[in-house]
Short mmCIF file of C-alpha atoms in Angstrom, two decimals:
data_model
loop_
_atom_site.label_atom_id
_atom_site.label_comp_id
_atom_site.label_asym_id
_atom_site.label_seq_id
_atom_site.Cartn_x
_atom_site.Cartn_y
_atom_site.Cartn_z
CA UNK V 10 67.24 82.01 58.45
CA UNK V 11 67.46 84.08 55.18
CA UNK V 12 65.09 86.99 57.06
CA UNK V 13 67.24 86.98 60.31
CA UNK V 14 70.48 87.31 58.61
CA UNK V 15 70.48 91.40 57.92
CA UNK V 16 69.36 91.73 61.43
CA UNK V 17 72.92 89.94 61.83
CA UNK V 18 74.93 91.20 59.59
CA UNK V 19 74.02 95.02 59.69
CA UNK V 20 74.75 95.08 63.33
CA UNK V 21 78.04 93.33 63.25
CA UNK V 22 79.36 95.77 60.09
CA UNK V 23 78.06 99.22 61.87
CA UNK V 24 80.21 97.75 65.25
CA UNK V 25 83.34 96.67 62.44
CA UNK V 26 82.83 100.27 61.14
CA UNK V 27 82.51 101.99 64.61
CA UNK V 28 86.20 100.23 65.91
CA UNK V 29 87.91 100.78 62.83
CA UNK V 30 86.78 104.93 62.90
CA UNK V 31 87.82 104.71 66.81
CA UNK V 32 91.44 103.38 66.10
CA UNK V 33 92.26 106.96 64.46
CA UNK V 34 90.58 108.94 66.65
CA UNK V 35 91.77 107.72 69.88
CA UNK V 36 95.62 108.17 68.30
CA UNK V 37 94.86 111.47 67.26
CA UNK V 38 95.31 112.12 71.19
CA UNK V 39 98.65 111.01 70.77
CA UNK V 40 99.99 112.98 68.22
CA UNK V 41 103.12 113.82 70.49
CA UNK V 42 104.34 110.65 70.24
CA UNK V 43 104.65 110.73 66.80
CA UNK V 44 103.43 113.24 63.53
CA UNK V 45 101.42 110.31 62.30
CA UNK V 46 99.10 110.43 65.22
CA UNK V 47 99.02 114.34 64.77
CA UNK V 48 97.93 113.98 61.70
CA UNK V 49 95.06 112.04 62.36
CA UNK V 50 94.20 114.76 65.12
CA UNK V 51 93.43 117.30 62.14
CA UNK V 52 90.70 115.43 61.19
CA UNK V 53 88.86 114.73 64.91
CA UNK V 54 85.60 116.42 64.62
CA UNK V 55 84.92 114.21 61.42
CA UNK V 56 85.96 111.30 62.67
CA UNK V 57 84.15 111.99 66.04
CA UNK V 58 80.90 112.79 63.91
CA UNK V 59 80.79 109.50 61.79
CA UNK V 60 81.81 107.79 64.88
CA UNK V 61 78.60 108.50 66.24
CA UNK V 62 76.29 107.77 62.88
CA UNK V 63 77.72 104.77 63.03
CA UNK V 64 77.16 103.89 66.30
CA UNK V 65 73.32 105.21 67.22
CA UNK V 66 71.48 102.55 65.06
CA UNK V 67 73.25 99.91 67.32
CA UNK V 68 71.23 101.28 69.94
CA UNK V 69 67.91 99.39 68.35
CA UNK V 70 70.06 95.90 68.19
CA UNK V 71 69.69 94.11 71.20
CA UNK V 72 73.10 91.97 72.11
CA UNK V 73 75.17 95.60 70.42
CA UNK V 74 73.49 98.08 72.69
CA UNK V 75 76.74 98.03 74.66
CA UNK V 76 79.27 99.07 72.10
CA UNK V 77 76.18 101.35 70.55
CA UNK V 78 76.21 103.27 73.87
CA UNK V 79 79.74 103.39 74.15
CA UNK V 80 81.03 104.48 70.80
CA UNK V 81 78.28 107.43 71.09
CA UNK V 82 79.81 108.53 74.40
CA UNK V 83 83.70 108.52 72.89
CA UNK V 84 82.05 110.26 69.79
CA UNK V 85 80.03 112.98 71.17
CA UNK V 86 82.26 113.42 73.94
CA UNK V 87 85.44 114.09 71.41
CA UNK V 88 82.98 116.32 69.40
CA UNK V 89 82.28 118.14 72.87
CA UNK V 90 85.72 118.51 74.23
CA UNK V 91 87.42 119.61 70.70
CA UNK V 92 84.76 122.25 70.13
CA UNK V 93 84.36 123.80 73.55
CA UNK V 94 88.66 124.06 73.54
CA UNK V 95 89.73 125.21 70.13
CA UNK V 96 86.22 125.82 68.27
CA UNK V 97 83.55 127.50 70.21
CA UNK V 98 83.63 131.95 70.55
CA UNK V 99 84.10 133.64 73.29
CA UNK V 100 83.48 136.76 74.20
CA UNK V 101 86.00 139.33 74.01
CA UNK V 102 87.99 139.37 77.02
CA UNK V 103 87.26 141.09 80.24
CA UNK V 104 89.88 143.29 79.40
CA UNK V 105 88.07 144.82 76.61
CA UNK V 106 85.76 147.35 78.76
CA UNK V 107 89.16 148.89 79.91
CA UNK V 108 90.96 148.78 76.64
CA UNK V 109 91.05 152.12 74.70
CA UNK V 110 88.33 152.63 72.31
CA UNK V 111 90.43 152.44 68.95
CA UNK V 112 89.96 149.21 67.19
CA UNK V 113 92.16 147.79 64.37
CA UNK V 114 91.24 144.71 62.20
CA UNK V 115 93.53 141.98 60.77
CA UNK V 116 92.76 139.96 57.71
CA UNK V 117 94.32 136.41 57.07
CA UNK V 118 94.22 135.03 53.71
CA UNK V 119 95.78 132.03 51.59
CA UNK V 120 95.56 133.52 48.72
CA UNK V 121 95.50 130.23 46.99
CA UNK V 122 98.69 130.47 44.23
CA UNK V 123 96.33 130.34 40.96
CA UNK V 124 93.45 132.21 41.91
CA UNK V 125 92.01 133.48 38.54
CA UNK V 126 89.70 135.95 40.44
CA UNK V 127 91.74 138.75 42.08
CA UNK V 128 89.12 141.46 42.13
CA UNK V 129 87.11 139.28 44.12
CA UNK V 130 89.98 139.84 46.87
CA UNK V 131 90.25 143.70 46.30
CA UNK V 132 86.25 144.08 46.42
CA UNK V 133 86.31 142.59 49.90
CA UNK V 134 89.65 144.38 51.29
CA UNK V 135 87.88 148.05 49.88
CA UNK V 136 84.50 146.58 51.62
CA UNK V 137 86.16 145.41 55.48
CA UNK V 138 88.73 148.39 54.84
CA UNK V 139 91.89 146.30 57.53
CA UNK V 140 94.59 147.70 59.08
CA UNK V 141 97.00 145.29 58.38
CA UNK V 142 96.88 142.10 55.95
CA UNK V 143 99.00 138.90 56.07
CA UNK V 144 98.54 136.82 53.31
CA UNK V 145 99.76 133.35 52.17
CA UNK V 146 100.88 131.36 48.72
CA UNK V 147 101.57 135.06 47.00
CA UNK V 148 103.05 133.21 43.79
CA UNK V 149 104.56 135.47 40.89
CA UNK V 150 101.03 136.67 39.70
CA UNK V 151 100.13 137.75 43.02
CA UNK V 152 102.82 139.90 43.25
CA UNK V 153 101.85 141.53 40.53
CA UNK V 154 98.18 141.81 41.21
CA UNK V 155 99.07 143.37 44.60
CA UNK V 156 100.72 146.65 43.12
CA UNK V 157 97.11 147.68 42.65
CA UNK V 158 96.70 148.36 46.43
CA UNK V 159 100.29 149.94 46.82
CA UNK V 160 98.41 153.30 47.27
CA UNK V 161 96.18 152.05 49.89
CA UNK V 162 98.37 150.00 51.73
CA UNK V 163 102.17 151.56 51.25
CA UNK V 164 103.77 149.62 53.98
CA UNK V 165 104.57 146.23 53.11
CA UNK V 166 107.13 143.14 52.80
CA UNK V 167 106.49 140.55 50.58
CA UNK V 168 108.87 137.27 50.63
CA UNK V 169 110.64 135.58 47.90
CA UNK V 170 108.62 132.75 46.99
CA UNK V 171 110.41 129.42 47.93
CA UNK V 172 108.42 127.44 45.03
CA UNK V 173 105.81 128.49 42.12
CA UNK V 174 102.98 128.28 44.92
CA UNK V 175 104.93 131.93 46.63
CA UNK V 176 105.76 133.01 50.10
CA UNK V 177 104.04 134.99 52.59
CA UNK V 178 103.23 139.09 53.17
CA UNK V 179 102.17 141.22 54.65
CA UNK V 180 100.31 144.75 53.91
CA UNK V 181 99.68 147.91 56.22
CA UNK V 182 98.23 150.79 55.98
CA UNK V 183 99.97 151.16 59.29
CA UNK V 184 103.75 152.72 59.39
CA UNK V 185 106.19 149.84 59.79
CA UNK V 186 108.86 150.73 62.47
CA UNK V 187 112.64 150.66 62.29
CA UNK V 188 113.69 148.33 58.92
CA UNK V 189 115.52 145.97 60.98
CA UNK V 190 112.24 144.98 62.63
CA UNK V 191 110.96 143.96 59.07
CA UNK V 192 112.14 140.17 57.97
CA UNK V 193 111.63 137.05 55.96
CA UNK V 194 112.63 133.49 57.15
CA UNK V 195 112.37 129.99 56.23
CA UNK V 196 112.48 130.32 52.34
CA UNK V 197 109.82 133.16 52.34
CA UNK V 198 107.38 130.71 54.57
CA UNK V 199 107.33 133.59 57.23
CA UNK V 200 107.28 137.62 57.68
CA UNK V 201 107.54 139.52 60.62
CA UNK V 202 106.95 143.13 60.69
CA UNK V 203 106.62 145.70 63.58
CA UNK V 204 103.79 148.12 62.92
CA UNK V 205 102.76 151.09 64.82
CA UNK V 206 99.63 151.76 65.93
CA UNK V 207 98.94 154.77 66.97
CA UNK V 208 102.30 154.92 68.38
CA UNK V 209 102.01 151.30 70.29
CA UNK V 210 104.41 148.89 68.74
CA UNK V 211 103.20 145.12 67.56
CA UNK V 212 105.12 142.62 65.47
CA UNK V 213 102.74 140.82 63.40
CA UNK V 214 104.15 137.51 61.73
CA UNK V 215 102.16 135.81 58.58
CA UNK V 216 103.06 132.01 58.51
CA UNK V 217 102.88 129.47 56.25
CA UNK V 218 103.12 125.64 57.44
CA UNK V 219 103.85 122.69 55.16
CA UNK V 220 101.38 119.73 55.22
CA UNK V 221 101.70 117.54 57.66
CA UNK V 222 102.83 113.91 58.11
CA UNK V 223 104.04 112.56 55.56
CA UNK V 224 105.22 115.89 54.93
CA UNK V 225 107.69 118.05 56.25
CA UNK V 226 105.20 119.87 58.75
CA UNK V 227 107.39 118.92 61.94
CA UNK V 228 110.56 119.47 60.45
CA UNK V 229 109.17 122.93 59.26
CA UNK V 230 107.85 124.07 62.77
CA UNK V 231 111.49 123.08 64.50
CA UNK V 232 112.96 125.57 61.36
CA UNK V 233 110.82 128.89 61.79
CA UNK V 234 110.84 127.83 65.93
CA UNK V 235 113.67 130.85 66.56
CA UNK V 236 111.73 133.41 64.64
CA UNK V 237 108.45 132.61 66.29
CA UNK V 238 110.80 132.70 70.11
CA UNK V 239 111.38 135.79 68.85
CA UNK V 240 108.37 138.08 68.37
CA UNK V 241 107.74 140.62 71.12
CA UNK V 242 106.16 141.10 73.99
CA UNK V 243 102.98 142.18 72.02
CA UNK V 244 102.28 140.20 68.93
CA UNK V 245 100.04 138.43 66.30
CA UNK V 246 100.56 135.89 64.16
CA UNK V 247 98.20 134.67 61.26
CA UNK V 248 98.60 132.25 59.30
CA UNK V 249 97.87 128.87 56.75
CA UNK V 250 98.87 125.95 59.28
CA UNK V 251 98.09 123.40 57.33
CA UNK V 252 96.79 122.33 60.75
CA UNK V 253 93.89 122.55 63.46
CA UNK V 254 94.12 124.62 66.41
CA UNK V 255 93.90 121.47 69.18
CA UNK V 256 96.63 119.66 66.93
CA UNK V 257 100.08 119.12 68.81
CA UNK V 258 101.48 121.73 65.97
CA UNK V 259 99.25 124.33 66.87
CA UNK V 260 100.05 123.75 70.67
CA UNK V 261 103.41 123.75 69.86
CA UNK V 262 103.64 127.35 68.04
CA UNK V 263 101.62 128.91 71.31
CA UNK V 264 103.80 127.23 73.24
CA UNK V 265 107.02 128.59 71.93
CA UNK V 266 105.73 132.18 71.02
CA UNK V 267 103.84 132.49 75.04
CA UNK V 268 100.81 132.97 72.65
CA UNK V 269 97.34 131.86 72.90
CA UNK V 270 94.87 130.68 69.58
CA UNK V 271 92.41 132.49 69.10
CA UNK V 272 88.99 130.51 69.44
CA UNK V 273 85.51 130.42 67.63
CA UNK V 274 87.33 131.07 63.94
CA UNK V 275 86.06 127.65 62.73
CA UNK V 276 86.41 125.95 59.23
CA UNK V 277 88.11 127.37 56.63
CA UNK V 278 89.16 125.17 54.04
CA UNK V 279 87.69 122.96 51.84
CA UNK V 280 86.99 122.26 48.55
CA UNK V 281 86.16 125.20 46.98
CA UNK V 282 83.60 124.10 44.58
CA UNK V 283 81.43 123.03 47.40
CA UNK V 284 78.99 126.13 48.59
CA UNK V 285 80.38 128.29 51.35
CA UNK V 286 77.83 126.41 53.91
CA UNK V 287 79.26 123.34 52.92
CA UNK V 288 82.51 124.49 53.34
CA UNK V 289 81.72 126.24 56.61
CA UNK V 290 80.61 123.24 58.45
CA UNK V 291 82.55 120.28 56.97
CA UNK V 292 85.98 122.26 56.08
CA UNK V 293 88.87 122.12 58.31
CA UNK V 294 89.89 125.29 60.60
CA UNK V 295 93.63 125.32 59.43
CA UNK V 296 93.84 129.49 59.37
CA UNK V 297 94.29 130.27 62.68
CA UNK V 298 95.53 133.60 64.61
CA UNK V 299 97.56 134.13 67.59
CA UNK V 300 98.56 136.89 69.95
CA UNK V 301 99.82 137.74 72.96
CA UNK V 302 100.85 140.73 75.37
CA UNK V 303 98.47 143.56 75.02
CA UNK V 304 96.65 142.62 72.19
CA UNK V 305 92.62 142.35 73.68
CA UNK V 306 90.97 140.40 70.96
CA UNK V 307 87.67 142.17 69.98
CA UNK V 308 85.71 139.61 67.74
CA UNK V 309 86.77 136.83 64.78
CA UNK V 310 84.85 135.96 61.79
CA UNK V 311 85.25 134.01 58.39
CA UNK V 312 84.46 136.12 55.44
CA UNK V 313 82.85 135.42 52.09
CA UNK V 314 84.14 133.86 49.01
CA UNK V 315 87.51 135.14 47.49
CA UNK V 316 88.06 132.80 44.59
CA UNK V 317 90.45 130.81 47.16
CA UNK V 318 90.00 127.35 48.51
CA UNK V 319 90.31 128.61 51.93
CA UNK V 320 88.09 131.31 53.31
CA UNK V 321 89.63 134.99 54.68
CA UNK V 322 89.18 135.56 58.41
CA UNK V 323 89.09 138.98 59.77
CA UNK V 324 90.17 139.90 63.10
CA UNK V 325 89.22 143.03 65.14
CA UNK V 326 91.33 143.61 68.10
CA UNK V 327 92.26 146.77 70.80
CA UNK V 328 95.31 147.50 72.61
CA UNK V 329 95.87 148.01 76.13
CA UNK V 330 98.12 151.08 77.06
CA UNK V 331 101.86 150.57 76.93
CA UNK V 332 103.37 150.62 80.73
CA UNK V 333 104.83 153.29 81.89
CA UNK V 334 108.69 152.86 80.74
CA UNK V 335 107.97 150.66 78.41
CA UNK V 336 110.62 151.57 75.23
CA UNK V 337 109.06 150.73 71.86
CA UNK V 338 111.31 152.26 69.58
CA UNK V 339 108.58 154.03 67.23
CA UNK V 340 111.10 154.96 64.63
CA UNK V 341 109.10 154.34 61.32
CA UNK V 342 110.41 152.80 58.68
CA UNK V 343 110.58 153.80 54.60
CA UNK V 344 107.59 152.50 52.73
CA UNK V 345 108.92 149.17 51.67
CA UNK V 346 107.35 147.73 48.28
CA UNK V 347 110.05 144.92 47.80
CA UNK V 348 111.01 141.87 49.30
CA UNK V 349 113.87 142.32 52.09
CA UNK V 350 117.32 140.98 50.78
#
């Protein structure tokens, strides 16, 4: 008896383990219903994964072959579905091969508020040389530290920090357009800026989501809601979510804004004394970009190390010629090197 008994007991804890990692999972799909459920949608592809360790040695157990075979097909099939739809790259649109052949790049970065190594930020902006950079958690000392590229990058609006973590910006070497178009909302959580290039008008946004359930995450998207309605016809907006790209929050900002996420940026946070592999394949994608209108997205990549927690992602992107009538209003702004009022 004594020699049967693992053959018993393993079994029956790997199918305990396997229900109790499907329970979250499964309400992850239901994250509409309430923030709770959303919140266990951020962490699918995890939960999808160790669904399926568990359940593959049940397989080899005769009498637990059945809820072996099905726990593998809800995990790999979650695993399947989440990385095809918010995960996996594309290639740039079809709309590229017609799109004119200058090419601007975007960089996203939470700065992360106490970041002791700024030049590791300023060696990487000098090395992928952007266009435009919206950037998250800019606390007091980042404000500071960011003077240094004032030459380089003249056009900028930087928002008064709502707590000691700091608020959002964002830096051009583009010209911003009329100073109305350039604002802060939500307690410095958001920026939006229209920037010409090359005479085509685009308001970029940088945003900066609370955490989610039990946090303020829901309440916080329902408060920046009008700004995102908002944004032109041609836009990007780049941000920390503090949330996955298939998560109903996520949906949510595409839906309001008549944007679309862009796909294939993958993980980028995670503890950042793990190595960037590490962090790379078991983070969780929570900086995401969006854009809409004539904006033909080119490629999108995670960079290297920047003494944050979360990792910077570059975007390269075209633009498709304005329509004929189209009014922009491409009177540029004064270099701005203060936070709006």
């Amino acid at each position: 008896m004594q020699r049967s008994r693992p053959r018993t007991v393993i079994p029956a804890l790997l199918a305990l383990g396997a229900v109790a990692i499907s329970l979250p999972l499964v309400a992850g799909y239901w994250g509409r219903i309430h923030p709770a459920f959303d919140s266990m949608a951020h962490f699918r592809l995890h939960l999808a994964a160790l669904l399926t360790l568990f359940a593959l040695p049940l397989l080899f157990f005769k009498g637990w072959r059945q809820i072996g075979a099905a726990s593998c097909v809800l995990g790999i099939a979650a695993m399947s579905a989440t990385m095809t739809s918010g995960l996996s790259a594309r290639p740039a649109t079809a709309a590229a091969a017609e799109a004119p052949a200058a090419r601007y790049r975007l960089m996203q970065m939470n700065l992360r508020y106490d970041n002791t190594s700024p030049k590791k930020l300023f060696s990487l902006i000098g090395a992928m040389k952007p266009d435009v950079i919206t950037l998250n958690e800019v606390s007091g000392m980042w404000v500071e530290q960011l003077k240094y590229l004032e030459a380089t990058y003249p056009y900028r609006i930087i928002c008064p920090p709502p707590a000691r973590i700091g608020g959002v910006a964002i830096l051009s070497r583009r010209p911003f357009l009329h100073p109305a178009t350039v604002t802060c909302h939500d307690r410095g959580s958001m920026a939006v800026a229209s920037i010409s290039f090359g005479g085509s008008s685009v308001d970029v946004a940088a945003l900066h989501l609370g955490w989610p359930w039990p946090f303020e995450q829901k309440a916080h998207v329902r408060r920046i809601t009008p700004a995102v309605e908002k944004l032109g016809n041609t836009a990007i907006l780049a941000g920390d979510l503090n949330a996955t790209p298939w998560s109903v929050t996520a949906r949510t900002l595409e839906s309001v804004g008549h944007m679309k996420a862009l796909p294939g940026i993958g993980a980028t946070w995670f503890i950042p004394s793990f190595p960037i592999a590490v962090r790379k394949v078991a983070g969780l994608p929570i900086d995401n970009v969006f854009t809409k209108g004539r904006v033909v997205p080119i490629s999108v990549k995670r960079l290297g190390d920047a003494g944050s927690d979360h990792l910077p992602v570059l975007f390269e992107f075209s633009l498709l010629p304005r329509p004929q009538g189209e009014d922009e209003g491409v009177q540029q702004a004064k270099v701005s090197t203060h936070s709006p009022a």
